[in-house]
mmCIF file of C-alpha atoms and ligand atoms in Angstrom:
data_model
loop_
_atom_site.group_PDB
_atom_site.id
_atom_site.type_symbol
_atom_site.label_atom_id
_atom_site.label_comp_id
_atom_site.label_asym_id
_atom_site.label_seq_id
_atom_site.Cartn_x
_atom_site.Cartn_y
_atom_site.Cartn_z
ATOM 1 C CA UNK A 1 109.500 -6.674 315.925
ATOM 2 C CA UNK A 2 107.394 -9.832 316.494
ATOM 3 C CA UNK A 3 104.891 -8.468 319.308
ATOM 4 C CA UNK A 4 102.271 -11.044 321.029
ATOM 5 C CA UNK A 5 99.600 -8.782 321.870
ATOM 6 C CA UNK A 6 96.515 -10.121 324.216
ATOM 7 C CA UNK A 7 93.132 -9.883 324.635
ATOM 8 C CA UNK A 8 94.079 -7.998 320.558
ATOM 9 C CA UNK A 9 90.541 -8.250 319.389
ATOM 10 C CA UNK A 10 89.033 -6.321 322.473
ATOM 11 C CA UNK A 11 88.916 -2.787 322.282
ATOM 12 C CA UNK A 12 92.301 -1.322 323.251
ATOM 13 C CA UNK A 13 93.388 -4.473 321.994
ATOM 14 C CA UNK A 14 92.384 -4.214 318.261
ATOM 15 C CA UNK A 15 93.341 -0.503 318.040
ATOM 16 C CA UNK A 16 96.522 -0.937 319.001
ATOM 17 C CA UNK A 17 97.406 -4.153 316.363
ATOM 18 C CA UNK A 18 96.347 -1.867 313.396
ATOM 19 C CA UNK A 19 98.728 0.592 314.427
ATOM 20 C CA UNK A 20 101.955 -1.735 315.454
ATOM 21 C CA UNK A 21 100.487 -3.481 311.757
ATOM 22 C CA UNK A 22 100.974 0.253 310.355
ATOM 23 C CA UNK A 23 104.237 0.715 311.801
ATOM 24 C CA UNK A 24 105.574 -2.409 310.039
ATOM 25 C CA UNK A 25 105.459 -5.146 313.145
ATOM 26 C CA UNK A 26 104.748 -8.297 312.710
ATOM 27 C CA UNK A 27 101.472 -9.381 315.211
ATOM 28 C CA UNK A 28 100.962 -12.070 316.629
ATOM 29 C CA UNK A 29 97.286 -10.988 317.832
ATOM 30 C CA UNK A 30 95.860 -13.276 320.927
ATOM 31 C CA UNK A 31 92.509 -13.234 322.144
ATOM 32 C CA UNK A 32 90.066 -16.345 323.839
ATOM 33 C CA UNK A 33 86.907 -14.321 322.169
ATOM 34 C CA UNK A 34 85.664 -14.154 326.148
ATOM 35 C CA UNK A 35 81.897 -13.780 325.998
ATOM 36 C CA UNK A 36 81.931 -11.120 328.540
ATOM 37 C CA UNK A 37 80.254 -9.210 325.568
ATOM 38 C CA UNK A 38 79.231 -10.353 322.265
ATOM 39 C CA UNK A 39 82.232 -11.774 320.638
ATOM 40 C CA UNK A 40 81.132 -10.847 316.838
ATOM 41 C CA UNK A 41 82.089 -7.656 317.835
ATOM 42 C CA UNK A 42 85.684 -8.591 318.941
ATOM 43 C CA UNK A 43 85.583 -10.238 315.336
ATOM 44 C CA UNK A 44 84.594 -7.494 313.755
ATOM 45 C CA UNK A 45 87.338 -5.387 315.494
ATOM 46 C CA UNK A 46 89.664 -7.155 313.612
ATOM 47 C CA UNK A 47 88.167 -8.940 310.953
ATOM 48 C CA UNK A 48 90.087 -6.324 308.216
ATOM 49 C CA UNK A 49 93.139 -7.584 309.434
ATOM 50 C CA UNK A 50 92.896 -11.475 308.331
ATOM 51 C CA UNK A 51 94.519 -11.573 305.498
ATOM 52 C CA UNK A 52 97.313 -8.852 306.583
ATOM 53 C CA UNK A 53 100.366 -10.821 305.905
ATOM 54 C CA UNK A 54 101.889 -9.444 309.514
ATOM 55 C CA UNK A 55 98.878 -10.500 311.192
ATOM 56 C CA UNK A 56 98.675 -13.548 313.484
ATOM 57 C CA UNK A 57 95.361 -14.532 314.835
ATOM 58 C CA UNK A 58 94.988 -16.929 317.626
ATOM 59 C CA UNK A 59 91.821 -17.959 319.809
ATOM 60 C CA UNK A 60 93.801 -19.082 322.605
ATOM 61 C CA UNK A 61 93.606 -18.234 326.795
ATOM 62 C CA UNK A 62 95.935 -17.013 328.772
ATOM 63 C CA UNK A 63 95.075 -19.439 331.640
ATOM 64 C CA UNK A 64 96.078 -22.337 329.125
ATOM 65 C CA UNK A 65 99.839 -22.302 330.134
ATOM 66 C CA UNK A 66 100.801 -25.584 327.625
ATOM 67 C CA UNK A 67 99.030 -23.918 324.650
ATOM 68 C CA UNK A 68 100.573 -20.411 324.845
ATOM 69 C CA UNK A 69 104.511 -21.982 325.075
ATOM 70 C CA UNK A 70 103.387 -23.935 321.923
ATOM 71 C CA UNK A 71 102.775 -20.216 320.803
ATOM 72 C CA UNK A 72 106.426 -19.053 322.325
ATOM 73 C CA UNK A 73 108.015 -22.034 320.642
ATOM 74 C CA UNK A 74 106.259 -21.457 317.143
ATOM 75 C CA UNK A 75 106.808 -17.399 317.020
ATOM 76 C CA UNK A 76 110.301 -15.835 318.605
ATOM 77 C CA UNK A 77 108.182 -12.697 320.508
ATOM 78 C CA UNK A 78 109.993 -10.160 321.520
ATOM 79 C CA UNK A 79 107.382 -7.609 323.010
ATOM 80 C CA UNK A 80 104.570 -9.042 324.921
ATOM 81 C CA UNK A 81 101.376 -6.625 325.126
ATOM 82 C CA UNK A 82 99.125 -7.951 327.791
ATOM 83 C CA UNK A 83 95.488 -6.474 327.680
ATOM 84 C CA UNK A 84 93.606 -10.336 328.260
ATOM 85 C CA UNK A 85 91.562 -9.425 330.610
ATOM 86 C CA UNK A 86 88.413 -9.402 332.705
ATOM 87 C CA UNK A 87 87.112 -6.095 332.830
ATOM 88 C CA UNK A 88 84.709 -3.897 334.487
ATOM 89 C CA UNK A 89 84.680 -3.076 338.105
ATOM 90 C CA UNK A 90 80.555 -4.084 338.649
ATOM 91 C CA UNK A 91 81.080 -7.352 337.400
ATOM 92 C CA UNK A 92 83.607 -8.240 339.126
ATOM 93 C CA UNK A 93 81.845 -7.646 342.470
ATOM 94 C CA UNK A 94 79.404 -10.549 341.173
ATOM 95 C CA UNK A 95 82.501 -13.145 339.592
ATOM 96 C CA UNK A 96 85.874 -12.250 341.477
ATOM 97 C CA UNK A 97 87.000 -16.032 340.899
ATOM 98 C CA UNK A 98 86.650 -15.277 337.174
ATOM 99 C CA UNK A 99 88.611 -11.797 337.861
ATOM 100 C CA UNK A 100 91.275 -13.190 339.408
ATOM 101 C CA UNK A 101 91.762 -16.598 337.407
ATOM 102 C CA UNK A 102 91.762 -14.878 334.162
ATOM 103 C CA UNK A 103 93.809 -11.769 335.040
ATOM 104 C CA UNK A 104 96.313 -13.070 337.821
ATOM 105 C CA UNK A 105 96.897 -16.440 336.399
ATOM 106 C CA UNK A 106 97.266 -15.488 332.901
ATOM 107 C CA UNK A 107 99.078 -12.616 333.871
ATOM 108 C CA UNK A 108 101.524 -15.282 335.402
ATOM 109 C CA UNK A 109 101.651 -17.375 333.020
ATOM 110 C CA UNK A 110 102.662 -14.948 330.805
ATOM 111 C CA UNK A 111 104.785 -13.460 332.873
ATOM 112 C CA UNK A 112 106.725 -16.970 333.056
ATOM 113 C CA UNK A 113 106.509 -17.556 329.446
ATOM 114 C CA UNK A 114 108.193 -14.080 328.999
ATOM 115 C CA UNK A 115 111.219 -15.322 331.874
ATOM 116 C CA UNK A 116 111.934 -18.614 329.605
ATOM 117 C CA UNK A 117 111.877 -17.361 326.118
ATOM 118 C CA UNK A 118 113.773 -13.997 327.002
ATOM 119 C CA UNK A 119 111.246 -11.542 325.717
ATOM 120 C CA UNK A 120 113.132 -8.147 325.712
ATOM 121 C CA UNK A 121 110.080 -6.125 327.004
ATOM 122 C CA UNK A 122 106.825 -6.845 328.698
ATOM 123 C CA UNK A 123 103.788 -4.365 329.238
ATOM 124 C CA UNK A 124 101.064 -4.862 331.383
ATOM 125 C CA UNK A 125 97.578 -2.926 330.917
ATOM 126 C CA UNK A 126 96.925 -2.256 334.551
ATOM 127 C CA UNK A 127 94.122 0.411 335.115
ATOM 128 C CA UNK A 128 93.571 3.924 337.329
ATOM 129 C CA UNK A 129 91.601 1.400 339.526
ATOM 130 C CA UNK A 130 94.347 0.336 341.604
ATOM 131 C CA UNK A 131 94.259 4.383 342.940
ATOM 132 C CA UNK A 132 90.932 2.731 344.997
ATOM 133 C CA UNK A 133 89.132 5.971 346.288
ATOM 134 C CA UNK A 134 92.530 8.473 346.321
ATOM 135 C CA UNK A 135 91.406 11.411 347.838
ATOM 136 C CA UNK A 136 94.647 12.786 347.050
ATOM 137 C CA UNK A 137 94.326 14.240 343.436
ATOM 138 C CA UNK A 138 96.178 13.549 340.866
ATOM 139 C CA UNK A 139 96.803 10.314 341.579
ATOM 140 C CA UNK A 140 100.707 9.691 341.124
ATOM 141 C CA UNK A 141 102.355 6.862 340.726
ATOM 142 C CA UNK A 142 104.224 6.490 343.974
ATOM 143 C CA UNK A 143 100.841 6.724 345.713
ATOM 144 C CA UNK A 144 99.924 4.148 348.416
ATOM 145 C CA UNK A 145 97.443 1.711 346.140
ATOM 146 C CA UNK A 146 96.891 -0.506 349.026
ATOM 147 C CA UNK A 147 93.068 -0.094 349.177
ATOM 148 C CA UNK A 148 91.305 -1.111 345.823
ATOM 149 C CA UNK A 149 87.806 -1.054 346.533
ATOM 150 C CA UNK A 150 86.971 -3.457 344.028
ATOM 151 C CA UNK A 151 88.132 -7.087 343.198
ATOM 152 C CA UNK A 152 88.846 -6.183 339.156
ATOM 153 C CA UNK A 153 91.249 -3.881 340.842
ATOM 154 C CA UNK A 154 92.767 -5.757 343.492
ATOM 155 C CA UNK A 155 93.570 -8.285 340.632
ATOM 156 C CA UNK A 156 95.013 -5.640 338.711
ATOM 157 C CA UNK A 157 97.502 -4.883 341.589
ATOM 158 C CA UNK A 158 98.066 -8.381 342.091
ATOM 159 C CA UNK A 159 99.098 -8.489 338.425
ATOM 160 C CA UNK A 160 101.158 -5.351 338.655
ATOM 161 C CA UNK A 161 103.081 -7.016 341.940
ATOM 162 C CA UNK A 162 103.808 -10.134 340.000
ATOM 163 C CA UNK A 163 105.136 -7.923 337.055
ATOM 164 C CA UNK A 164 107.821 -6.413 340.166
ATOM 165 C CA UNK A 165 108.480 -10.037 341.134
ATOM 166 C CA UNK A 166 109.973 -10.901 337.308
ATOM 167 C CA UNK A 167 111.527 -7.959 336.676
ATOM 168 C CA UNK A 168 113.314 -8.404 339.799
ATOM 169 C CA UNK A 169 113.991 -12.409 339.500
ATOM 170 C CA UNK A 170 114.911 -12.508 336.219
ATOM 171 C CA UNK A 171 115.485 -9.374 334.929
ATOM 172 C CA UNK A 172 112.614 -8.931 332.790
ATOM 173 C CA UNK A 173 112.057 -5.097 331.290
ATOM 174 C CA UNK A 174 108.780 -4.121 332.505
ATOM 175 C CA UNK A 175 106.007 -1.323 332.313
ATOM 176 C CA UNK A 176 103.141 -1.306 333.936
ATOM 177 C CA UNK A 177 101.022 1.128 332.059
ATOM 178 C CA UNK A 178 97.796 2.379 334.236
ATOM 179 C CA UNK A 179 95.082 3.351 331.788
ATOM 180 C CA UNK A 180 92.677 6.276 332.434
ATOM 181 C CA UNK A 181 89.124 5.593 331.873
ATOM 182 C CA UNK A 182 89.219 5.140 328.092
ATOM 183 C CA UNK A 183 86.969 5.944 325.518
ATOM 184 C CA UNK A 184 86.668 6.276 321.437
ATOM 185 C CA UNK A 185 85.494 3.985 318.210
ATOM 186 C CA UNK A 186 84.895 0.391 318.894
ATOM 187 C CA UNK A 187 84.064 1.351 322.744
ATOM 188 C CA UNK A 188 83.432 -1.486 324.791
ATOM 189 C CA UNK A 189 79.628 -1.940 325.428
ATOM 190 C CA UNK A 190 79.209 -2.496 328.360
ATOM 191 C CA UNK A 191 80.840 0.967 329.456
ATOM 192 C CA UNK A 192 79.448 3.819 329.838
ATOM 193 C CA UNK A 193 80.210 5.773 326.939
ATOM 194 C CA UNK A 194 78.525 3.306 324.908
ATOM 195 C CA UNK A 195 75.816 2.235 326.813
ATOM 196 C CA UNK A 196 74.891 6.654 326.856
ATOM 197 C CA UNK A 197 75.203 7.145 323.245
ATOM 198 C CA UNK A 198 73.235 3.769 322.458
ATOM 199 C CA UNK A 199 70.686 4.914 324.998
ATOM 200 C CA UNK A 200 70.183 8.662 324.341
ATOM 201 C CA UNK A 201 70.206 7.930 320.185
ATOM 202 C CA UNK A 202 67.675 5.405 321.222
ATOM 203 C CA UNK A 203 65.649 7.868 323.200
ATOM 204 C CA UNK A 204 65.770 5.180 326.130
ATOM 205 C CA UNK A 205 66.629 6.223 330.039
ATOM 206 C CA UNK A 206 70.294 6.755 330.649
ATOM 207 C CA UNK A 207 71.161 5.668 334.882
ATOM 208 C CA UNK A 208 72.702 8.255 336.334
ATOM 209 C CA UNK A 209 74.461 6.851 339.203
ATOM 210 C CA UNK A 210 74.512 9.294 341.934
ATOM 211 C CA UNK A 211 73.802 13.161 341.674
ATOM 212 C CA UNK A 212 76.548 13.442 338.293
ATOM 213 C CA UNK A 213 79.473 15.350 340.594
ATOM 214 C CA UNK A 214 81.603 12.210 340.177
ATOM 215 C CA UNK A 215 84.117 12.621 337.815
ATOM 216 C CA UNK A 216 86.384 10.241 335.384
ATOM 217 C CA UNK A 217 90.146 10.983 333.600
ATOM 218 C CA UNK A 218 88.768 9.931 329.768
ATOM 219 C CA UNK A 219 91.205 9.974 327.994
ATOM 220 C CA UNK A 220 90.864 8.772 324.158
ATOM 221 C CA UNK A 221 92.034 5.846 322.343
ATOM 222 C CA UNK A 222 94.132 7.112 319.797
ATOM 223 C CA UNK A 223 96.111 8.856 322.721
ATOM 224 C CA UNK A 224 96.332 5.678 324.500
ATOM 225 C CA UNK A 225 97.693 3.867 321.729
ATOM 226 C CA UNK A 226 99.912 6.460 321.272
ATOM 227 C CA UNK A 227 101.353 5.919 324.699
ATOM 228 C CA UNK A 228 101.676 1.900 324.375
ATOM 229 C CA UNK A 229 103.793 2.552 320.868
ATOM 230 C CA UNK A 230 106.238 4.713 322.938
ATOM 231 C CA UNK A 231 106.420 2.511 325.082
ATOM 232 C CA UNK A 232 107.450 -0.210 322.912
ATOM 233 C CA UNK A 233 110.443 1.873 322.139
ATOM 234 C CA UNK A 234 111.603 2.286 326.231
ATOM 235 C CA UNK A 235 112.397 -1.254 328.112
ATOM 236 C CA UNK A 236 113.802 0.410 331.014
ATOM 237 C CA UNK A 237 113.895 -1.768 333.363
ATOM 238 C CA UNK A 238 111.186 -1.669 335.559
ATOM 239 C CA UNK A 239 108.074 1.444 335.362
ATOM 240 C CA UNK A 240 104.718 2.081 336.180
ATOM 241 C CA UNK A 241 103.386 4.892 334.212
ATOM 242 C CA UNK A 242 99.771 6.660 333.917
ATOM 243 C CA UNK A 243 97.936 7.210 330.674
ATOM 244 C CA UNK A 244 95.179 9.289 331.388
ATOM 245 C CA UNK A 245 93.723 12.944 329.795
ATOM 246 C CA UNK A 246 94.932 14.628 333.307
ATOM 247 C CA UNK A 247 91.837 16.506 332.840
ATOM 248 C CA UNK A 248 88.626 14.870 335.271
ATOM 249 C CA UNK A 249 85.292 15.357 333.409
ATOM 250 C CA UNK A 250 82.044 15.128 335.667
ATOM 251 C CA UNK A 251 78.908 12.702 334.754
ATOM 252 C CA UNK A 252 76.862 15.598 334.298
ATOM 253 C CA UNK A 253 79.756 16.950 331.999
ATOM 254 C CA UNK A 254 79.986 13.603 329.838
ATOM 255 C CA UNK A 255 75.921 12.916 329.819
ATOM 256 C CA UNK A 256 75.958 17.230 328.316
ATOM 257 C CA UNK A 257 78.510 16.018 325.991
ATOM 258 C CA UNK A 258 77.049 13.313 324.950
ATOM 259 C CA UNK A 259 73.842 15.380 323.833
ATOM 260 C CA UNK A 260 75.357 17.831 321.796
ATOM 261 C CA UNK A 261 77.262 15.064 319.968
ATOM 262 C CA UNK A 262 73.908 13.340 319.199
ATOM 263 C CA UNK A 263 71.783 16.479 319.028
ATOM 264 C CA UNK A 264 69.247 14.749 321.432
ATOM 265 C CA UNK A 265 68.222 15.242 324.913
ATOM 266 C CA UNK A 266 69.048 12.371 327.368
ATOM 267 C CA UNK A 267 66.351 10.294 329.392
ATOM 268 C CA UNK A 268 67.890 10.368 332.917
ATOM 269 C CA UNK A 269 67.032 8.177 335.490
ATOM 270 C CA UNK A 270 68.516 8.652 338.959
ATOM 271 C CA UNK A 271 70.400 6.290 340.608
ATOM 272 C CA UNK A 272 72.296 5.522 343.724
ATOM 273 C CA UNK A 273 75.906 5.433 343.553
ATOM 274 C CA UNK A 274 77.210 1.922 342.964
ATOM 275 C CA UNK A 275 79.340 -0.086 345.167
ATOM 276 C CA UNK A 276 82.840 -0.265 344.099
ATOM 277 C CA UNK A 277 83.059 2.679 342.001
ATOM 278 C CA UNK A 278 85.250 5.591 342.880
ATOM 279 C CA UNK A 279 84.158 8.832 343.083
ATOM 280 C CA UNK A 280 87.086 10.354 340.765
ATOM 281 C CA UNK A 281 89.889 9.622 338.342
ATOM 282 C CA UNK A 282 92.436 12.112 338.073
ATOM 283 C CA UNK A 283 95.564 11.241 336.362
ATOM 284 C CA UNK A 284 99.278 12.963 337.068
ATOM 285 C CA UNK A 285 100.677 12.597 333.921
ATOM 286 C CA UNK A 286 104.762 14.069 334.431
ATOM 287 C CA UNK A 287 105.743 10.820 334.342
ATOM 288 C CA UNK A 288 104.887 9.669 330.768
ATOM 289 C CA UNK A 289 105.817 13.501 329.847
ATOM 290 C CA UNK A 290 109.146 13.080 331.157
ATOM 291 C CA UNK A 291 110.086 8.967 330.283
ATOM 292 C CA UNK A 292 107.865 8.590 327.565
ATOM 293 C CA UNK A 293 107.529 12.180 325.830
ATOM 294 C CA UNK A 294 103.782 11.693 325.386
ATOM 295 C CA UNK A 295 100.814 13.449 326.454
ATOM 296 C CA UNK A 296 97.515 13.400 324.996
ATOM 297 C CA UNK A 297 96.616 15.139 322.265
ATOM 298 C CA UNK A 298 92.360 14.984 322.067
ATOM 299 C CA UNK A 299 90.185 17.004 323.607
ATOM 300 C CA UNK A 300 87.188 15.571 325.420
ATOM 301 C CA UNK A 301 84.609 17.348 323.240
ATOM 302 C CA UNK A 302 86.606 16.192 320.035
ATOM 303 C CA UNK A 303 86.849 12.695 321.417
ATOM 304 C CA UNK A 304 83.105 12.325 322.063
ATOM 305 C CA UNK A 305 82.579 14.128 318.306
ATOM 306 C CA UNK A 306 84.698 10.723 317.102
ATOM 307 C CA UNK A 307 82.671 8.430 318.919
ATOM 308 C CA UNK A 308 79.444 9.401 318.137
ATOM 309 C CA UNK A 309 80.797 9.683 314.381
ATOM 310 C CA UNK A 310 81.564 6.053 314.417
ATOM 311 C CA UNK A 311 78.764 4.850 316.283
ATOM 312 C CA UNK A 312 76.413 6.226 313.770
ATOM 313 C CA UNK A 313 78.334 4.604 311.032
ATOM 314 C CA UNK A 314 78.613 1.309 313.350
ATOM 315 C CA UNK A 315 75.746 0.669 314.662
ATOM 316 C CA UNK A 316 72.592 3.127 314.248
ATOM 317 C CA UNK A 317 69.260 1.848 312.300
HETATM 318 N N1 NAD B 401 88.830 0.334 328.598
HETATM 319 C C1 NAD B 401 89.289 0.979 329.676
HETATM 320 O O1 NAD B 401 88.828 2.075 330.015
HETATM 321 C C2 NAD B 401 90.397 0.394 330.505
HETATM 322 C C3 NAD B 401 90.863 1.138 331.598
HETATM 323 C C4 NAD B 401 91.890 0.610 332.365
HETATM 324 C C5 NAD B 401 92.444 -0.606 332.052
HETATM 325 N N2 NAD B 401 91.962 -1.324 331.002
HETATM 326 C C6 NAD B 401 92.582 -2.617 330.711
HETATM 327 O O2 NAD B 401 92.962 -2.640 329.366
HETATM 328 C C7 NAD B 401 92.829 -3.967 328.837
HETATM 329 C C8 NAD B 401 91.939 -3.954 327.598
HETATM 330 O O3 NAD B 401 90.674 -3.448 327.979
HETATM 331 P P1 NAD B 401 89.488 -3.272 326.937
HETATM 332 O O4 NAD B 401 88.668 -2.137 327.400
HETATM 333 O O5 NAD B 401 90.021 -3.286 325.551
HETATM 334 O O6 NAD B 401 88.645 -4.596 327.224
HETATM 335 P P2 NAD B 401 88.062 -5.690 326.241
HETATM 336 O O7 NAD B 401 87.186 -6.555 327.102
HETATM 337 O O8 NAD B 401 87.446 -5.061 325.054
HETATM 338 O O9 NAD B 401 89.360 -6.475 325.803
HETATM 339 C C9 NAD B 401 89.894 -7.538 326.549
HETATM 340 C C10 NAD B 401 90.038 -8.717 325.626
HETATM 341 O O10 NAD B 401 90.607 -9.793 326.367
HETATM 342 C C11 NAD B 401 90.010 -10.998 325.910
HETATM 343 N N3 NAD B 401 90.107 -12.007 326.966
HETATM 344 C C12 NAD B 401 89.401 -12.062 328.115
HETATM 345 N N4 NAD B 401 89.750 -13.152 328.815
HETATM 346 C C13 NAD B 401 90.707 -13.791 328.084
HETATM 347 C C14 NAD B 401 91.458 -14.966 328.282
HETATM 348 N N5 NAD B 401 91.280 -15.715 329.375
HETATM 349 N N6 NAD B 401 92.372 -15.321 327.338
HETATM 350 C C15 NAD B 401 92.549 -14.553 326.218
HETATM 351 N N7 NAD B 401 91.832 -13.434 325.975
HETATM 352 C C16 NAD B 401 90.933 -13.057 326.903
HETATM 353 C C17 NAD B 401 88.565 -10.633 325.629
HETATM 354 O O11 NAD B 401 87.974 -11.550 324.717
HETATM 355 C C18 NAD B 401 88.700 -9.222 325.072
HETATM 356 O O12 NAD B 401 88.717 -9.226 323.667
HETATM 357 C C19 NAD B 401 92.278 -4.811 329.974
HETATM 358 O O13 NAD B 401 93.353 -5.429 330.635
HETATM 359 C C20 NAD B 401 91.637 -3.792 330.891
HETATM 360 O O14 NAD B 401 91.601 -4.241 332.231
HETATM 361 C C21 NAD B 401 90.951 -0.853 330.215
#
């Protein structure tokens, strides 16, 4: 299959175009090289890729509606991927314009690119954000998600309503796959499980936002990209599915974690809890058991053990 993935060189992004590469697609891999964090690193995420002959890479943004159809026109897609995005729930309490132009109108353009050149399936990355601050655990997906408490997640509902509004206009096959707090090689920097490992390698203070009870769904990258590829195999119509570990680890959990990955004792500095952050993650996963046949397959502890491998290899002095 010809698959336009987005936002390919990010993190989830680049992972998943060396597997669909592996698998024998052809990838058309898009990605505006946002400077949200360094973009070398997006180029290094896929730099081993350019001279795959399946491999298709694009600077291009999704809010540029007359450049991507010049991309429809010149490549017949028939699976879109859509990861572009603005992410991180702090930031976006500081730039929600730039939240919701990026994700809500390039989600609709997309979206409307995907309606005129009859692409047979379209995925959307949403994230466990929409859940807001569920008290009811695990979050399902027929939850109420009425109350994000944070504009990256309101714009990631917004996204997921406008995915409803083409499946049901025009027919387009649909999933709307709600990632769980992900983690793994090539880790985004500005999240947490980077910004720990850097930090306690480093022997520099680690912020430990509230008193560590709060709790996230990690789930690891290889098991996410595992879910996306199965995925790619079910256009059903129209789903929203979770991909999360269905198993909440605390901070104090993680920052433990953490130190006996790196054999060295964290520097913690307390801090309040931050506005816009929930206070758990909790994923019910039946629902990509049953559709999808996936679950994941990496244990926390073994999934930290990979990070910390790579970040040694990546990026330690
Ligand atoms: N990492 C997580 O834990 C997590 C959890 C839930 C949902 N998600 C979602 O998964 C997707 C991928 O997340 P990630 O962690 O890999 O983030 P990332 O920031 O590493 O990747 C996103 C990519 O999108 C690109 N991008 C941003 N704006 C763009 C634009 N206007 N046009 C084209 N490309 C643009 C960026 O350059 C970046 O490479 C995002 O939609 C994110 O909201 C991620």
């Amino acid at each position: 299959m010809k698959i336009l993935v987005t936002g390919g060189a990010g993190f989830i992004g680049s992972h998943l175009c060396d597997r669909l590469l592996n698998e024998g697609h052809t990838v058309v891999c898009l990605d505006y090289l946002s400077d949200y964090y360094d973009p070398k690193i997006k180029i290094m995420n896929v730099f081993h890729n350019f001279n795959h002959p399946n491999f298709i890479f694009l600077v291009k943004n999704v809010m540029e509606k007359d450049k991507l159809e010049k991309i429809f026109q010149k490549y017949p897609i028939d699976v879109v991927i859509h990861l572009a995005a603005r992410a991180g729930v702090r930031a976006s309490l500081e730039e929600p314009l730039q939240f919701r132009d990026t994700n809500v109108v390039g989600t609709i353009n997309l979206l409307e690119l995907s309606k005129i050149f009859k692409v047979k399936h379209f995925i959307f990355g949403s994230s466990s954000s929409v859940y807001g601050d569920n008290k009811k655990v695990p979050f399902t997906e027929d939850d109420l998600v009425d109350w994000p408490i944070s504009p990256y997640a309101t714009s990631k509902r917004a996204c997921e309503l406008y995915c409803y509004n083409y499946h049901y206009i025009c027919g387009l096959n649909t999933t709307i796959l709600r990632f769980f707090n992900v983690f793994g090689p090539r880790n985004r920097p500005d999240m947490a499980h980077f910004t720990f490992t850097q930090a306690i390698d480093k022997g520099l203070p680690i912020k430990k936002f509230g008193d560590g009870s709060s709790s996230r769904d990690y789930t690891f990258i290889e098991d996410i990209i595992e879910g996306i590829v199965k995925t790619l195999k079910k256009p059903l119509g129209f789903e929203i599915i979770n991909l999360g570990n269905s198993h909440p680890i605390t901070l104090n959990t993680m920052i433990a974690t953490l130190e006996k990955a790196l054999g060295k004792k964290a520097v913690i500095q307390e801090t309040p809890l931050q506005l816009g952050d929930v206070e758990k993650t909790y994923a019910d996963i039946s629902k990509a058991k049953k559709i999808l046949g996936w679950e994941p397959k990496t244990s926390y502890e073994d999934g930290v053990k990979k990070l910390v491998a790579w970040y040694k290899t990546a990026h330690s002095s």
